[in-house]
Each structure stands twice: as structure tokens, then as C-alpha cells.
Amino acid sequence: MSTGLSLIGSVMVNGVLLGGIYALSGYGLAISFGVMKIFNLAHGDLMILACYLAYTLQGLWGISPLISIFIGPPILFVLGVVLYKALIRRPLSTTPDAVIMITFALSIMLQNACLLIWSPMARGLITGISLKSIPVGSANVPLVYVIDFGAAVALMFGLKFFLSNTWIGLAIRATAQDRSAAELCMVNTEKIYAIALGLSTAISAFAGVLLGLVFPFTPVSGVNLLLISFAVVVLGGLTSMTQCFCGGLIIGLTQVLSGLFLGTGWQSFCLCLAIFVVLLMRRDFS
Amino acid sequence: MTKKSKVLITLIIAALAAFPLVPNKYVLLLLFHYLIFAVLAMTWNFLAGFSGLVCLGYGIFVGLAAYCAGFFTLSGASTLLGLVVGAFVAGVAGIFLAVPTLRLRGVFFAIGSLVLCEALRSFFTVFKPTEGAFWGGVGIPIRAAIDLRELYYLALLVALTCFLCLREVLKSKLGLGLLAIRGNERAAVTCGVPVFRCKLVALAICAFFTGLAGGVFYLFQGHVEPNSAFSISWTMLAAIGVILGGIGSLEGPLLGAGFAVIFHITLAKYAGLSFLIEGALIMGMILWQPRGVARLLR
């Protein structure tokens, strides 16, 4: 009996840590979709792109992925701003459906570009700390999981502070609430939208490399990441970073517990089921 | 519909029906694919262009119908019967998808369909029918004793029924409701249009025909396995046809399906590259020519 309990205990620890990692992947979507109501279907693929950038930097110049964590975000920030200006700005005001189709096309393009450049082989970001682990109770926890969890907590507080205490953060929220009222208050909403999308892709890049340290990735892993982030953000009620973090924990626990009781093959099925249950319960997203 | 276009359509149908008399198997194969893709494009257009539902998980309907036909083959019953049952199953899946997502904002339907597609893919990957399975126990065979020519006529029948049915639906009260919703959803609600029911019925009809066409395609393929049946490329196939051809017009998808054939069959050798071009085309069309090629020809 005690071994069973300790098994469940160690699985729970893993689930919570995994939840932190999932929360990390949700923040970018929480900004773009939750706050700004721009649904970026290429969210997961942009994370994978950041992973491949880190992978290439490591291969070409031997730059450790731990450093690339901070190289990816500025690049993807610029990409996000360009993305907004070139593709999303015009259809956003007229036909919201077009944004879905455009970002869907972008997602397919990114997947296939990665496929052509880096081949469909699964890659991973290997560093000196990849194999280290720390003992927690009776279980051994990989160090990279703990680093990611710490980054998730730090990013949660950082974003919370940014959104409620800085001028740009407040402007982003004001623009999301009422665009014309924000304009009357001297907010350049065009610029704010561009910055918000850039910020969201930059956070995705940051989270993407951290995720790449933990999981191997292929050009098509982006879809799975998108679904996980979506589940996290929807569970978290879209706008709050703290709740987004909790959403991540719930998804992480769902995944490991379903893996424990039903078998690992059922994990992603249970995840999808969880999303549907949440959508059924939340009628306030209309 | 004017008299001229009526004559034109009759001529096209007659040409399509007479085509198998020409003994060129490759062109027949291309036309068979064209008909299947045309049905997918027509239904996707009906959803995205007329009902305001952007469905990203088109594999749901295709895959479910194909699997249903496969299970009928495995159990020894008629595969064609399985095909029809499969199409009904696809319709039910459409309703199942609609209930939690249609009351929410449009994007929730889009992503909900993606989620359901992924759920089905992982379900059929884990769930393995024991008997007659192959490819590591994941794939199942679909067999029916018909050759390509008969399959072609079957596809033609499905495509024609789909076209006529969707046209009739658009003329009916339901179609009027959908057009009202497309114009302004809030105004439509105020005028007493049952928005939820209209969208639900539209989705069920489209899911049915998509399933039927997908099933016929897999009848030709001869086997079904989860990664291709619940693949994202079904959505891409339908979307490229609709967006290039012209969203929100009846004849646009028929034109666009031709492009889908070019990209997915004749350029299949350059799969990755052709997807890149397709994505760029979709973006470009939406930004600069949202009414598609059909508008340009007019």
C-alpha cells in the first residue's frame, strides 16, 4: 500500500512540475488570445520555431540553449510585430474569421518550412544539465523540470506586474477592453496591438526553448502545444496570469494521472476530453 | 440561376458522366480526386462562407466515415452500407461538436474542431481492432468489389447530390436564416432566427456529405489509418479550394477544387513545398482578393 501511495505521490510531483511547463506554454496565448482577442493558431509552431533556432545556434556556433533562451525572444518579438502589421491588422477589424484562416495558413507554412529545413527527425536541446536530477521525497525529479517550473512561476509574477503596473501593460488592457475609449485616452492602439502580439510571440519563444530542454520536438509538435496552451488558457478563464498558471497545473495533473491509470496512450485523448468538458462548462466566452 | 449557366452546368455534368468512356486511367484518377475535393470544398464553403463556421478539423468527418466503412468490412457486412452509416456517424459527430462550441465565439468552434480531430486521432491510434489489422495494428482495410470507373460514378453521384442539396438548402428557410446570420448575427437573433439550430443543421448536413465523400475516397485507398484519416491536410484541401475559388459563392469551390487537385495530386512529389505555396496563397487571397478567382472571372 505504501509503495502505491509513494508512486501516486511521485506522479503528483511530476504532474505539478509538468503543469508548470504547460503554464509556460500558455502565457503567450493568454496575452494574444485572452487579453487581445487575436487568436494565433501558429502559437505552437512559433514555439517550435524558437526551439529550432536554439538547436541551430547550438549546432553552428556551440551556443548553449540556456543562453538561447534569451536570444529567441527579441527575434520573435520582431517577427510578431511584422506578423501583426502584415497579416493580422487588416482582417482583424473587418472579418474575425479571416484571422483564424490566416493564422491557420501560417501554422501550416511554419510546419512545412521547418520540415524542409530541419527534416522530420525528432530533435532535442541537450545541455550539461539535461541528465541531472534532484531528489524530492522518494522521487527523483529532473533538474530541467524544476528550472522550467521556476521560470513559469517567475514569468507569472513578471507578467502580472507588467500588465497591472506598467504603462504599456495598462494600455494593452485598456485597448482590449474598449478600443475607441483607449484611443480617446491618447493610446496609440495600432501600436499597442503590434506590441501585444510581439510580446506574445516573444514569451512563446522564451517558453519554447525551455520546453525544448524538456521534450524532444518535431516540426509538427506545434499542434499539440497549441492544444495544450489552449486548454491551459481556457481553464484559466482567458485573462488572468495566475489562473493561467493554475490551469497549467490542472492540465499537467490530468495528463500524468490519466497516464498512470489508463496508460500513456490515452493521455492526449484525455487532454482533449478535458478541453471539451471545460468548454461545456464555460458559457461566458460568447 | 440564368438559362445560360443552366446549360453550361448540364454540359459539364454530361461531359463528366461521359468521361470514363475515354480509356485514360490517369486523367480518370485526377477527375475522381477532383470530385471528392469538390465535395469537401463545397461543404467547407457552406460552413465558412454561409454559416460563419470555420471548421479546422475536417478529418473528423472524413476519418469517422472511413473507419465506419472499415469496421463494416472487418465484420463482413457490406462496405457500401458501412459508408452510408459512416456518413450518418459523421453527421452525429458534427452535432456532438456543435453542442459545446456553437454557443461560444467563432474561434471556439474552430479550435474545438481541431481538438476533436486530435482526440479521434489519438483514440484510433490506441484503440486497435484485433482482427485483420495491419501496420502495427493501427490500419484497417476497406474493401468493396468495385473498380475505378464505378468509384468515379459513385463520386460523381455524391458530388451532384451534394451540390443540388446545398443549393436547395440555401433557397430554403434555413438558408435564409444562415444568410441573415452571416449578415449580422445580433440582428438575426432579434428578428427571431434560431441561430443555434440553423448552424447545427448546416453543420450536420455538411458533415454528412463530407463523410460520404471521404468514405468514397477511402474506398479507393483500400485501407485507413489514423494519421492520414484525421489529418490536418483535409482541412487544408478544403480551405485552399474554397479560398482560391471564392468563399461565399456556390460555384467558387467547384473552381477551387481544381487547384486543390493540382496542389495535392500533381504536385504531391513536392509535398512540403506545395503546402508552403498553398499557405502563402491562402494568406494572399484573403488579404487582397477575398472573393476569390470566381469573382475575377465574372
Coordinates of C-alpha atoms in Angstrom, one line a residue:
Chain A
M1 CA 0.0 0.0 0.0
S2 CA 2.8 2.4 0.9
T3 CA 4.5 1.8 -2.4
G4 CA 1.3 2.6 -4.2
L5 CA 0.9 5.8 -2.2
S6 CA 4.5 6.8 -2.9
L7 CA 4.0 6.1 -6.6
I8 CA 1.0 8.3 -6.7
G9 CA 3.0 10.9 -4.7
S10 CA 5.9 11.0 -7.1
V11 CA 3.5 11.0 -10.1
M12 CA 1.7 14.0 -8.5
V13 CA 5.1 15.8 -8.1
N14 CA 5.8 15.1 -11.7
G15 CA 2.3 16.3 -12.7
V16 CA 2.7 19.6 -10.8
L17 CA 6.1 20.3 -12.4
L18 CA 4.7 19.3 -15.8
G19 CA 1.8 21.7 -15.1
G20 CA 4.3 24.5 -14.6
I21 CA 5.8 23.7 -18.0
Y22 CA 2.4 23.7 -19.6
A23 CA 1.6 27.0 -17.9
L24 CA 4.7 28.4 -19.5
S25 CA 3.4 27.5 -22.9
G26 CA 0.0 29.1 -22.2
Y27 CA 1.2 32.6 -21.2
G28 CA 1.8 33.8 -24.8
L29 CA -1.6 32.6 -25.8
A30 CA -3.1 34.2 -22.7
I31 CA -1.8 37.6 -23.9
S32 CA -2.7 37.3 -27.6
F33 CA -6.0 35.4 -27.3
G34 CA -7.0 36.0 -23.7
V35 CA -6.3 39.7 -23.5
M36 CA -6.2 40.9 -27.1
K37 CA -8.7 38.5 -28.6
I38 CA -6.4 37.8 -31.5
F39 CA -6.4 34.0 -31.9
N40 CA -3.0 33.0 -33.2
L41 CA -3.2 29.4 -34.4
A42 CA 0.5 29.4 -35.2
H43 CA 1.3 29.9 -31.4
G44 CA 2.6 26.4 -31.0
D45 CA 4.6 26.4 -34.3
L46 CA 6.3 29.7 -33.3
M47 CA 7.4 27.9 -30.1
I48 CA 8.8 25.1 -32.2
L49 CA 10.5 27.6 -34.4
A50 CA 12.2 29.1 -31.4
C51 CA 13.3 25.5 -30.4
Y52 CA 14.8 25.0 -33.9
L53 CA 16.6 28.4 -33.7
A54 CA 18.2 27.3 -30.4
Y55 CA 19.1 24.0 -32.0
T56 CA 20.7 25.6 -35.0
L57 CA 22.6 28.1 -32.8
Q58 CA 23.9 25.2 -30.8
G59 CA 24.9 23.3 -33.9
L60 CA 26.5 26.2 -35.7
W61 CA 28.4 28.1 -33.0
G62 CA 28.0 25.9 -30.0
I63 CA 25.8 28.4 -28.1
S64 CA 24.2 26.7 -25.2
P65 CA 20.4 26.5 -25.3
L66 CA 20.5 28.0 -21.8
I67 CA 21.8 31.2 -23.5
S68 CA 19.4 30.9 -26.5
I69 CA 16.5 31.2 -24.1
F70 CA 17.3 34.9 -24.1
I71 CA 18.3 35.2 -27.8
G72 CA 15.0 33.8 -29.2
P73 CA 12.5 36.3 -27.7
P74 CA 13.9 39.5 -29.3
I75 CA 13.9 37.8 -32.7
L76 CA 10.4 36.6 -32.3
F77 CA 9.2 39.9 -30.9
V78 CA 10.2 41.5 -34.2
L79 CA 8.5 38.6 -36.1
G80 CA 5.3 39.1 -34.1
V81 CA 5.2 42.8 -34.8
V82 CA 5.8 42.1 -38.5
L83 CA 3.1 39.4 -38.4
Y84 CA 0.6 41.8 -37.0
K85 CA 1.4 44.6 -39.4
A86 CA 1.5 42.4 -42.5
L87 CA -1.2 39.8 -41.9
I88 CA -3.5 40.4 -39.0
R89 CA -4.1 44.2 -38.9
R90 CA -6.4 44.5 -41.9
P91 CA -8.7 41.5 -41.4
L92 CA -8.9 42.0 -37.6
S93 CA -11.2 45.0 -37.9
T94 CA -13.4 43.6 -40.7
T95 CA -13.7 39.8 -40.6
P96 CA -12.5 38.0 -37.5
D97 CA -12.9 34.6 -39.3
A98 CA -10.2 35.7 -41.7
V99 CA -7.7 35.9 -38.8
I100 CA -8.4 32.3 -38.0
M101 CA -7.8 31.2 -41.6
I102 CA -4.7 33.4 -42.0
T103 CA -3.0 32.1 -38.8
F104 CA -4.0 28.6 -39.8
A105 CA -2.2 29.1 -43.1
L106 CA 0.8 30.5 -41.2
S107 CA 0.8 27.5 -38.9
I108 CA 0.9 25.1 -41.9
M109 CA 3.6 27.1 -43.6
L110 CA 5.8 27.2 -40.5
Q111 CA 5.4 23.4 -40.0
N112 CA 6.4 22.7 -43.6
A113 CA 9.2 25.2 -43.6
C114 CA 10.6 23.5 -40.5
L115 CA 10.1 20.2 -42.2
L116 CA 12.0 21.3 -45.3
I117 CA 14.9 22.9 -43.4
W118 CA 15.4 20.6 -40.4
S119 CA 13.9 17.3 -41.7
P120 CA 11.1 15.4 -39.8
M121 CA 13.5 13.9 -37.3
A122 CA 12.8 14.5 -33.7
R123 CA 15.3 16.8 -32.1
G124 CA 16.1 17.8 -28.6
L125 CA 18.1 20.5 -26.9
I126 CA 20.8 18.8 -25.0
T127 CA 22.8 20.7 -22.3
G128 CA 25.1 19.8 -19.5
I129 CA 22.2 19.7 -17.1
S130 CA 19.9 17.5 -19.2
L131 CA 20.7 14.4 -17.2
K132 CA 20.9 15.9 -13.7
S133 CA 18.1 15.3 -11.2
I134 CA 17.3 16.3 -7.7
P135 CA 15.7 14.0 -5.1
V136 CA 12.2 15.2 -3.9
G137 CA 11.0 12.9 -1.2
S138 CA 11.2 9.4 -2.5
A139 CA 11.2 10.5 -6.2
N140 CA 14.0 11.9 -8.4
V141 CA 13.0 14.9 -10.3
P142 CA 14.9 16.0 -13.5
L143 CA 16.6 19.4 -12.9
V144 CA 15.3 20.8 -16.2
Y145 CA 11.7 20.3 -14.9
V146 CA 12.5 22.3 -11.8
I147 CA 14.1 25.1 -13.8
D148 CA 11.0 25.3 -16.1
F149 CA 8.7 25.3 -13.1
G150 CA 10.7 28.1 -11.6
A151 CA 10.6 30.0 -14.8
A152 CA 6.8 29.6 -15.0
V153 CA 6.3 31.0 -11.5
A154 CA 8.7 33.9 -12.2
L155 CA 7.1 34.7 -15.5
M156 CA 3.6 34.6 -13.9
F157 CA 4.6 37.2 -11.4
G158 CA 6.5 39.2 -14.0
L159 CA 3.6 39.3 -16.4
K160 CA 1.1 40.1 -13.6
F161 CA 3.3 43.0 -12.6
F162 CA 3.7 44.1 -16.2
L163 CA 0.0 44.1 -17.0
S164 CA -1.1 46.0 -14.0
N165 CA 1.8 48.2 -13.1
T166 CA 3.4 49.5 -16.3
W167 CA 2.1 52.0 -18.7
I168 CA 2.3 49.6 -21.7
G169 CA 0.7 46.8 -19.8
L170 CA -2.2 49.1 -18.7
A171 CA -2.5 50.3 -22.3
I172 CA -2.8 46.8 -23.5
R173 CA -5.6 46.0 -21.1
A174 CA -7.3 49.3 -21.9
T175 CA -7.1 48.6 -25.6
A176 CA -8.5 45.1 -25.1
Q177 CA -11.5 46.4 -23.1
D178 CA -12.5 49.3 -25.4
R179 CA -10.5 50.3 -28.3
S180 CA -12.1 53.7 -29.0
A181 CA -12.1 54.7 -25.4
A182 CA -8.4 53.8 -25.2
E183 CA -7.8 56.0 -28.3
L184 CA -9.6 58.9 -26.6
C185 CA -7.1 58.4 -23.7
M186 CA -4.2 59.0 -26.0
V187 CA -3.3 55.4 -26.5
N188 CA -2.0 54.5 -30.0
T189 CA -4.0 51.3 -30.3
E190 CA -2.4 50.3 -33.6
K191 CA 1.0 50.3 -31.8
I192 CA -0.4 48.6 -28.7
Y193 CA -1.8 45.7 -30.8
A194 CA 1.5 45.3 -32.5
I195 CA 3.4 45.3 -29.2
A196 CA 1.0 42.9 -27.6
L197 CA 1.3 40.4 -30.4
G198 CA 5.1 40.8 -30.4
L199 CA 5.1 40.3 -26.6
S200 CA 3.0 37.2 -27.0
T201 CA 5.4 35.7 -29.6
A202 CA 8.4 36.7 -27.5
I203 CA 7.0 34.9 -24.5
S204 CA 6.3 31.9 -26.7
A205 CA 9.9 31.9 -27.8
F206 CA 11.1 32.0 -24.2
A207 CA 8.8 29.2 -23.3
G208 CA 9.5 27.3 -26.4
V209 CA 13.3 26.9 -25.7
L210 CA 12.5 26.0 -22.1
L211 CA 10.1 23.3 -23.4
G212 CA 12.7 22.1 -25.9
L213 CA 15.0 21.4 -22.9
V214 CA 12.5 19.0 -21.6
F215 CA 10.7 17.4 -24.5
P216 CA 12.0 16.3 -27.9
F217 CA 10.3 18.2 -30.8
T218 CA 9.4 17.6 -34.4
P219 CA 8.1 20.1 -37.0
V220 CA 4.6 19.1 -36.2
S221 CA 4.7 19.2 -32.4
G222 CA 3.3 22.7 -32.6
V223 CA -0.2 21.5 -33.0
N224 CA 0.0 19.6 -29.7
L225 CA 1.5 22.6 -28.0
L226 CA -1.3 24.8 -29.3
L227 CA -3.9 22.4 -27.9
I228 CA -2.2 22.3 -24.5
S229 CA -1.9 26.0 -24.4
F230 CA -5.5 26.4 -25.4
A231 CA -6.6 24.1 -22.7
V232 CA -4.5 25.9 -20.2
V233 CA -5.8 29.4 -21.2
V234 CA -9.4 28.3 -21.3
L235 CA -9.2 26.6 -18.0
G236 CA -7.6 29.7 -16.6
G237 CA -10.5 31.9 -17.8
L238 CA -8.5 33.6 -20.5
T239 CA -7.2 36.8 -19.0
S240 CA -5.6 36.2 -15.6
M241 CA -1.9 35.0 -15.5
T242 CA -2.4 33.5 -12.0
Q243 CA -5.3 31.5 -13.2
C244 CA -3.4 30.5 -16.3
F245 CA -0.8 29.1 -14.1
C246 CA -3.4 27.1 -12.1
G247 CA -4.9 25.9 -15.5
G248 CA -1.4 24.6 -16.4
L249 CA -1.2 22.7 -13.1
I250 CA -4.7 21.1 -13.7
I251 CA -3.7 20.0 -17.2
G252 CA -0.4 18.6 -16.0
L253 CA -2.1 16.6 -13.3
T254 CA -4.8 15.4 -15.8
Q255 CA -2.1 14.2 -18.1
V256 CA 0.0 12.3 -15.6
L257 CA -2.9 10.8 -13.7
S258 CA -4.6 9.6 -16.9
G259 CA -1.3 8.2 -17.9
L260 CA -1.0 6.4 -14.6
F261 CA -4.5 4.9 -14.5
L262 CA -5.3 4.4 -18.2
G263 CA -1.9 4.0 -19.9
T264 CA 0.2 6.6 -21.7
G265 CA -1.6 6.1 -25.0
W266 CA -4.7 7.7 -23.6
Q267 CA -3.0 10.8 -22.3
S268 CA -3.7 13.1 -25.3
F269 CA -7.2 11.7 -25.6
C270 CA -8.0 12.6 -22.0
L271 CA -6.5 16.0 -22.6
C272 CA -8.8 16.7 -25.5
L273 CA -11.8 15.4 -23.4
A274 CA -10.8 17.8 -20.6
I275 CA -10.9 20.7 -23.1
F276 CA -14.4 19.7 -24.2
V277 CA -15.6 19.4 -20.6
V278 CA -14.3 22.9 -19.9
L279 CA -15.9 24.4 -23.0
L280 CA -19.2 22.8 -22.0
M281 CA -19.0 24.3 -18.5
R282 CA -17.9 27.8 -19.6
R283 CA -20.8 29.6 -21.2
D284 CA -19.3 33.1 -20.7
F285 CA -17.0 33.1 -23.6
S286 CA -19.5 34.3 -26.1
Chain B
M1 CA -29.6 30.9 -62.0
T2 CA -29.8 32.1 -65.6
K3 CA -30.6 30.0 -68.5
K4 CA -27.0 30.2 -69.9
S5 CA -25.4 28.9 -66.7
K6 CA -28.0 26.1 -66.5
V7 CA -27.0 25.0 -70.0
L8 CA -23.3 25.3 -69.0
I9 CA -23.8 23.1 -65.9
T10 CA -25.8 20.5 -67.8
L11 CA -23.0 20.3 -70.4
I12 CA -20.3 20.0 -67.7
I13 CA -22.2 17.2 -66.0
A14 CA -22.7 15.4 -69.3
A15 CA -19.0 15.7 -70.0
L16 CA -18.1 14.4 -66.6
A17 CA -20.5 11.5 -66.9
A18 CA -19.3 10.6 -70.4
F19 CA -15.6 10.8 -69.4
P20 CA -14.9 7.2 -68.3
L21 CA -15.6 6.1 -71.9
V22 CA -12.2 7.6 -72.7
P23 CA -9.6 4.9 -71.7
N24 CA -7.1 7.2 -69.9
K25 CA -6.8 5.9 -66.3
Y26 CA -4.6 8.8 -65.0
V27 CA -7.0 11.5 -66.1
L28 CA -9.9 9.5 -64.7
L29 CA -8.0 9.3 -61.4
L30 CA -7.5 13.1 -61.4
L31 CA -11.1 13.6 -62.1
F32 CA -12.1 11.2 -59.3
H33 CA -10.0 13.2 -56.9
Y34 CA -11.4 16.4 -58.3
L35 CA -15.0 15.3 -57.5
I36 CA -14.0 14.3 -53.9
F37 CA -12.2 17.5 -53.3
A38 CA -15.1 19.4 -54.8
V39 CA -17.5 18.0 -52.2
L40 CA -15.1 18.9 -49.4
A41 CA -14.7 22.4 -50.8
M42 CA -18.5 22.8 -51.3
T43 CA -19.3 21.8 -47.7
W44 CA -16.4 23.8 -46.2
N45 CA -17.6 26.8 -48.2
F46 CA -21.1 26.2 -46.9
L47 CA -19.9 26.3 -43.4
A48 CA -17.3 29.1 -43.6
G49 CA -18.9 31.2 -46.3
F50 CA -22.6 30.9 -45.4
S51 CA -22.8 29.8 -41.8
G52 CA -19.8 31.6 -40.3
L53 CA -18.3 28.3 -39.0
V54 CA -14.6 27.9 -39.8
C55 CA -14.0 24.2 -39.3
L56 CA -10.3 23.3 -38.9
G57 CA -10.8 19.6 -38.1
Y58 CA -12.2 18.3 -41.4
G59 CA -10.5 15.0 -40.7
I60 CA -13.2 14.3 -38.1
F61 CA -15.9 13.6 -40.7
V62 CA -13.7 12.0 -43.3
G63 CA -12.0 9.8 -40.8
L64 CA -15.1 8.6 -39.0
A65 CA -16.9 7.7 -42.2
A66 CA -13.8 5.8 -43.4
Y67 CA -13.4 4.0 -40.2
C68 CA -17.1 3.0 -40.2
A69 CA -16.7 1.6 -43.6
G70 CA -13.6 -0.2 -42.4
F71 CA -15.4 -1.8 -39.5
F72 CA -18.2 -3.0 -41.8
T73 CA -15.6 -4.6 -44.0
L74 CA -14.0 -6.2 -41.0
S75 CA -17.2 -7.6 -39.7
G76 CA -18.1 -9.0 -43.2
A77 CA -21.1 -6.7 -43.8
S78 CA -21.5 -4.6 -47.0
T79 CA -18.9 -1.9 -47.2
L80 CA -21.2 0.4 -49.1
L81 CA -23.7 0.2 -46.3
G82 CA -20.9 1.0 -43.9
L83 CA -20.2 4.1 -46.0
V84 CA -23.7 5.4 -45.6
V85 CA -23.8 4.6 -41.9
G86 CA -20.4 6.3 -41.6
A87 CA -21.7 9.4 -43.2
F88 CA -24.5 9.5 -40.6
V89 CA -22.0 8.9 -37.9
A90 CA -20.0 11.9 -39.2
G91 CA -23.3 14.0 -39.1
V92 CA -23.7 12.9 -35.4
A93 CA -20.1 13.9 -34.8
G94 CA -20.9 17.3 -36.2
I95 CA -23.8 17.7 -33.7
F96 CA -21.6 16.5 -30.9
L97 CA -19.0 19.1 -31.9
A98 CA -21.7 21.8 -32.1
V99 CA -23.3 21.4 -28.7
P100 CA -20.4 22.7 -26.6
T101 CA -18.8 25.1 -29.1
L102 CA -21.6 26.8 -31.1
R103 CA -22.9 29.0 -28.3
L104 CA -19.4 30.4 -27.8
R105 CA -17.4 32.8 -30.0
G106 CA -16.5 31.6 -33.5
V107 CA -12.9 30.8 -32.7
F108 CA -14.0 28.2 -30.1
F109 CA -15.8 26.2 -32.8
A110 CA -12.6 26.4 -34.9
I111 CA -10.3 25.2 -32.2
G112 CA -12.9 22.8 -30.8
S113 CA -13.0 21.0 -34.2
L114 CA -9.2 20.8 -34.1
V115 CA -9.4 19.3 -30.6
L116 CA -12.0 16.7 -31.6
C117 CA -9.9 15.7 -34.6
E118 CA -6.8 15.3 -32.4
A119 CA -8.8 13.3 -29.8
L120 CA -10.2 11.0 -32.5
R121 CA -6.7 10.5 -34.0
S122 CA -5.2 9.6 -30.6
F123 CA -8.2 7.4 -29.9
F124 CA -7.9 5.4 -33.1
T125 CA -4.1 5.1 -32.5
V126 CA -4.6 3.5 -29.1
F127 CA -7.8 1.5 -30.0
K128 CA -6.8 -1.4 -32.1
P129 CA -9.3 -3.8 -33.8
T130 CA -7.6 -7.2 -33.3
E131 CA -8.8 -9.0 -36.5
G132 CA -7.5 -8.1 -39.9
A133 CA -5.5 -5.1 -38.6
F134 CA -2.1 -4.2 -40.1
W135 CA 0.5 -1.5 -39.9
G136 CA 1.3 -2.3 -36.3
G137 CA -2.3 -3.0 -35.6
V138 CA -3.3 0.6 -36.4
G139 CA -4.6 0.4 -40.0
I140 CA -7.7 -1.4 -41.1
P141 CA -8.7 -2.5 -44.6
I142 CA -11.7 -1.2 -46.6
R143 CA -12.7 -3.5 -49.4
A144 CA -15.5 -3.4 -51.9
A145 CA -15.7 -5.2 -55.2
I146 CA -15.8 -2.1 -57.5
D147 CA -13.3 -0.7 -59.9
L148 CA -12.1 2.8 -60.5
R149 CA -14.8 3.6 -63.1
E150 CA -17.6 2.6 -60.8
L151 CA -15.9 4.5 -58.0
Y152 CA -15.8 7.5 -60.3
Y153 CA -19.5 7.3 -60.9
L154 CA -20.1 7.0 -57.2
A155 CA -18.1 10.1 -56.6
L156 CA -19.9 11.9 -59.3
L157 CA -23.2 10.9 -57.7
V158 CA -22.1 12.2 -54.3
A159 CA -20.8 15.4 -55.8
L160 CA -24.0 16.1 -57.7
T161 CA -26.3 15.3 -54.8
C162 CA -24.2 17.5 -52.5
F163 CA -24.3 20.4 -55.0
L164 CA -28.1 20.2 -55.5
C165 CA -28.8 19.6 -51.9
L166 CA -26.7 22.6 -50.7
R167 CA -28.3 24.7 -53.4
E168 CA -31.8 23.8 -52.2
V169 CA -30.9 24.4 -48.6
L170 CA -29.7 27.9 -49.5
K171 CA -33.0 28.6 -51.1
S172 CA -35.0 27.3 -48.1
K173 CA -35.9 29.0 -44.9
L174 CA -32.8 27.5 -43.3
G175 CA -30.6 29.1 -46.0
L176 CA -32.3 32.5 -45.4
G177 CA -31.6 32.2 -41.7
L178 CA -28.0 31.4 -42.4
L179 CA -27.7 34.4 -44.8
A180 CA -29.3 36.6 -42.1
I181 CA -26.8 35.3 -39.5
R182 CA -23.9 35.9 -41.9
G183 CA -25.1 39.5 -42.4
N184 CA -25.5 40.3 -38.8
E185 CA -25.8 37.7 -36.1
R186 CA -27.3 40.0 -33.4
A187 CA -29.8 41.4 -35.8
A188 CA -30.8 37.9 -36.8
V189 CA -31.3 36.9 -33.2
T190 CA -33.5 39.9 -32.7
C191 CA -35.6 39.0 -35.7
G192 CA -36.3 35.6 -34.3
V193 CA -33.9 33.5 -36.3
P194 CA -33.0 30.4 -34.3
V195 CA -29.2 30.9 -34.7
F196 CA -28.1 27.8 -32.8
R197 CA -30.5 25.5 -34.6
C198 CA -29.6 26.9 -38.1
K199 CA -25.9 26.4 -37.5
L200 CA -26.4 23.0 -36.1
V201 CA -28.4 21.8 -39.0
A202 CA -26.0 23.3 -41.5
L203 CA -23.1 21.6 -39.7
A204 CA -24.9 18.2 -39.7
I205 CA -25.7 18.4 -43.4
C206 CA -22.1 19.4 -44.3
A207 CA -20.6 16.7 -42.0
F208 CA -22.8 14.1 -43.7
F209 CA -21.7 14.9 -47.2
T210 CA -18.1 15.3 -46.1
G211 CA -18.2 11.9 -44.6
L212 CA -19.8 10.4 -47.7
A213 CA -17.1 11.9 -49.9
G214 CA -14.3 10.9 -47.5
G215 CA -15.6 7.4 -47.3
V216 CA -15.7 7.1 -51.1
F217 CA -12.1 8.3 -51.2
Y218 CA -11.0 5.7 -48.7
L219 CA -12.9 3.0 -50.7
F220 CA -10.4 3.9 -53.4
Q221 CA -7.5 4.0 -51.0
G222 CA -8.3 0.5 -49.7
H223 CA -7.2 1.0 -46.1
V224 CA -7.5 3.6 -43.4
E225 CA -5.1 4.5 -40.6
P226 CA -5.5 7.3 -38.1
N227 CA -2.7 9.7 -39.1
S228 CA -4.0 10.2 -42.6
A229 CA -7.7 9.9 -41.8
F230 CA -7.7 12.5 -39.1
S231 CA -5.0 14.6 -40.8
I232 CA -4.9 18.4 -40.9
S233 CA -4.4 18.2 -44.7
W234 CA -8.1 17.5 -45.2
T235 CA -8.8 21.0 -43.9
M236 CA -6.0 22.4 -46.0
L237 CA -7.5 20.7 -49.0
A238 CA -11.0 22.1 -48.5
A239 CA -9.7 25.6 -47.4
I240 CA -7.4 26.0 -50.4
G241 CA -10.3 25.1 -52.8
V242 CA -12.7 27.5 -51.1
I243 CA -10.4 30.5 -50.6
L244 CA -8.8 30.3 -54.1
G245 CA -12.2 29.6 -55.7
G246 CA -14.2 32.2 -53.9
I247 CA -15.7 32.0 -50.4
G248 CA -19.4 32.5 -50.1
S249 CA -20.3 31.7 -53.7
L250 CA -21.8 28.4 -55.0
E251 CA -19.6 27.9 -58.0
G252 CA -16.3 29.1 -56.4
P253 CA -15.4 25.9 -54.6
L254 CA -16.1 23.9 -57.8
L255 CA -13.4 26.0 -59.5
G256 CA -11.1 26.0 -56.5
A257 CA -11.2 22.2 -56.1
G258 CA -9.3 22.1 -59.4
F259 CA -6.4 24.0 -57.6
A260 CA -6.6 21.5 -54.8
V261 CA -6.1 18.7 -57.2
I262 CA -3.1 20.5 -58.7
F263 CA -1.5 21.1 -55.3
H264 CA -2.3 17.8 -53.7
I265 CA -2.1 15.3 -56.5
T266 CA 0.1 16.6 -59.4
L267 CA 2.5 18.3 -57.0
A268 CA 2.4 15.5 -54.4
K269 CA 6.1 15.0 -55.1
Y270 CA 6.9 18.3 -53.6
A271 CA 4.6 17.9 -50.6
G272 CA 6.4 20.3 -48.2
L273 CA 6.9 23.0 -50.8
S274 CA 3.3 22.7 -52.1
F275 CA 2.0 23.3 -48.6
L276 CA 4.2 26.4 -48.3
I277 CA 2.8 27.8 -51.6
E278 CA -0.7 26.9 -50.5
G279 CA -0.3 28.7 -47.2
A280 CA 1.1 31.8 -49.0
L281 CA -1.8 31.7 -51.5
I282 CA -4.4 31.5 -48.8
M283 CA -2.9 34.5 -47.0
G284 CA -2.6 36.5 -50.2
M285 CA -6.1 35.7 -51.3
I286 CA -7.7 36.6 -48.0
L287 CA -5.7 39.9 -47.8
W288 CA -6.1 41.1 -51.4
Q289 CA -8.7 39.1 -53.2
P290 CA -11.1 37.8 -50.6
R291 CA -13.8 36.9 -53.1
G292 CA -11.5 34.5 -55.0
V293 CA -10.9 33.6 -58.6
A294 CA -14.7 33.2 -59.3
R295 CA -15.1 36.9 -58.8
L296 CA -12.2 37.7 -61.2
L297 CA -13.8 35.6 -64.0
R298 CA -17.2 37.2 -63.6

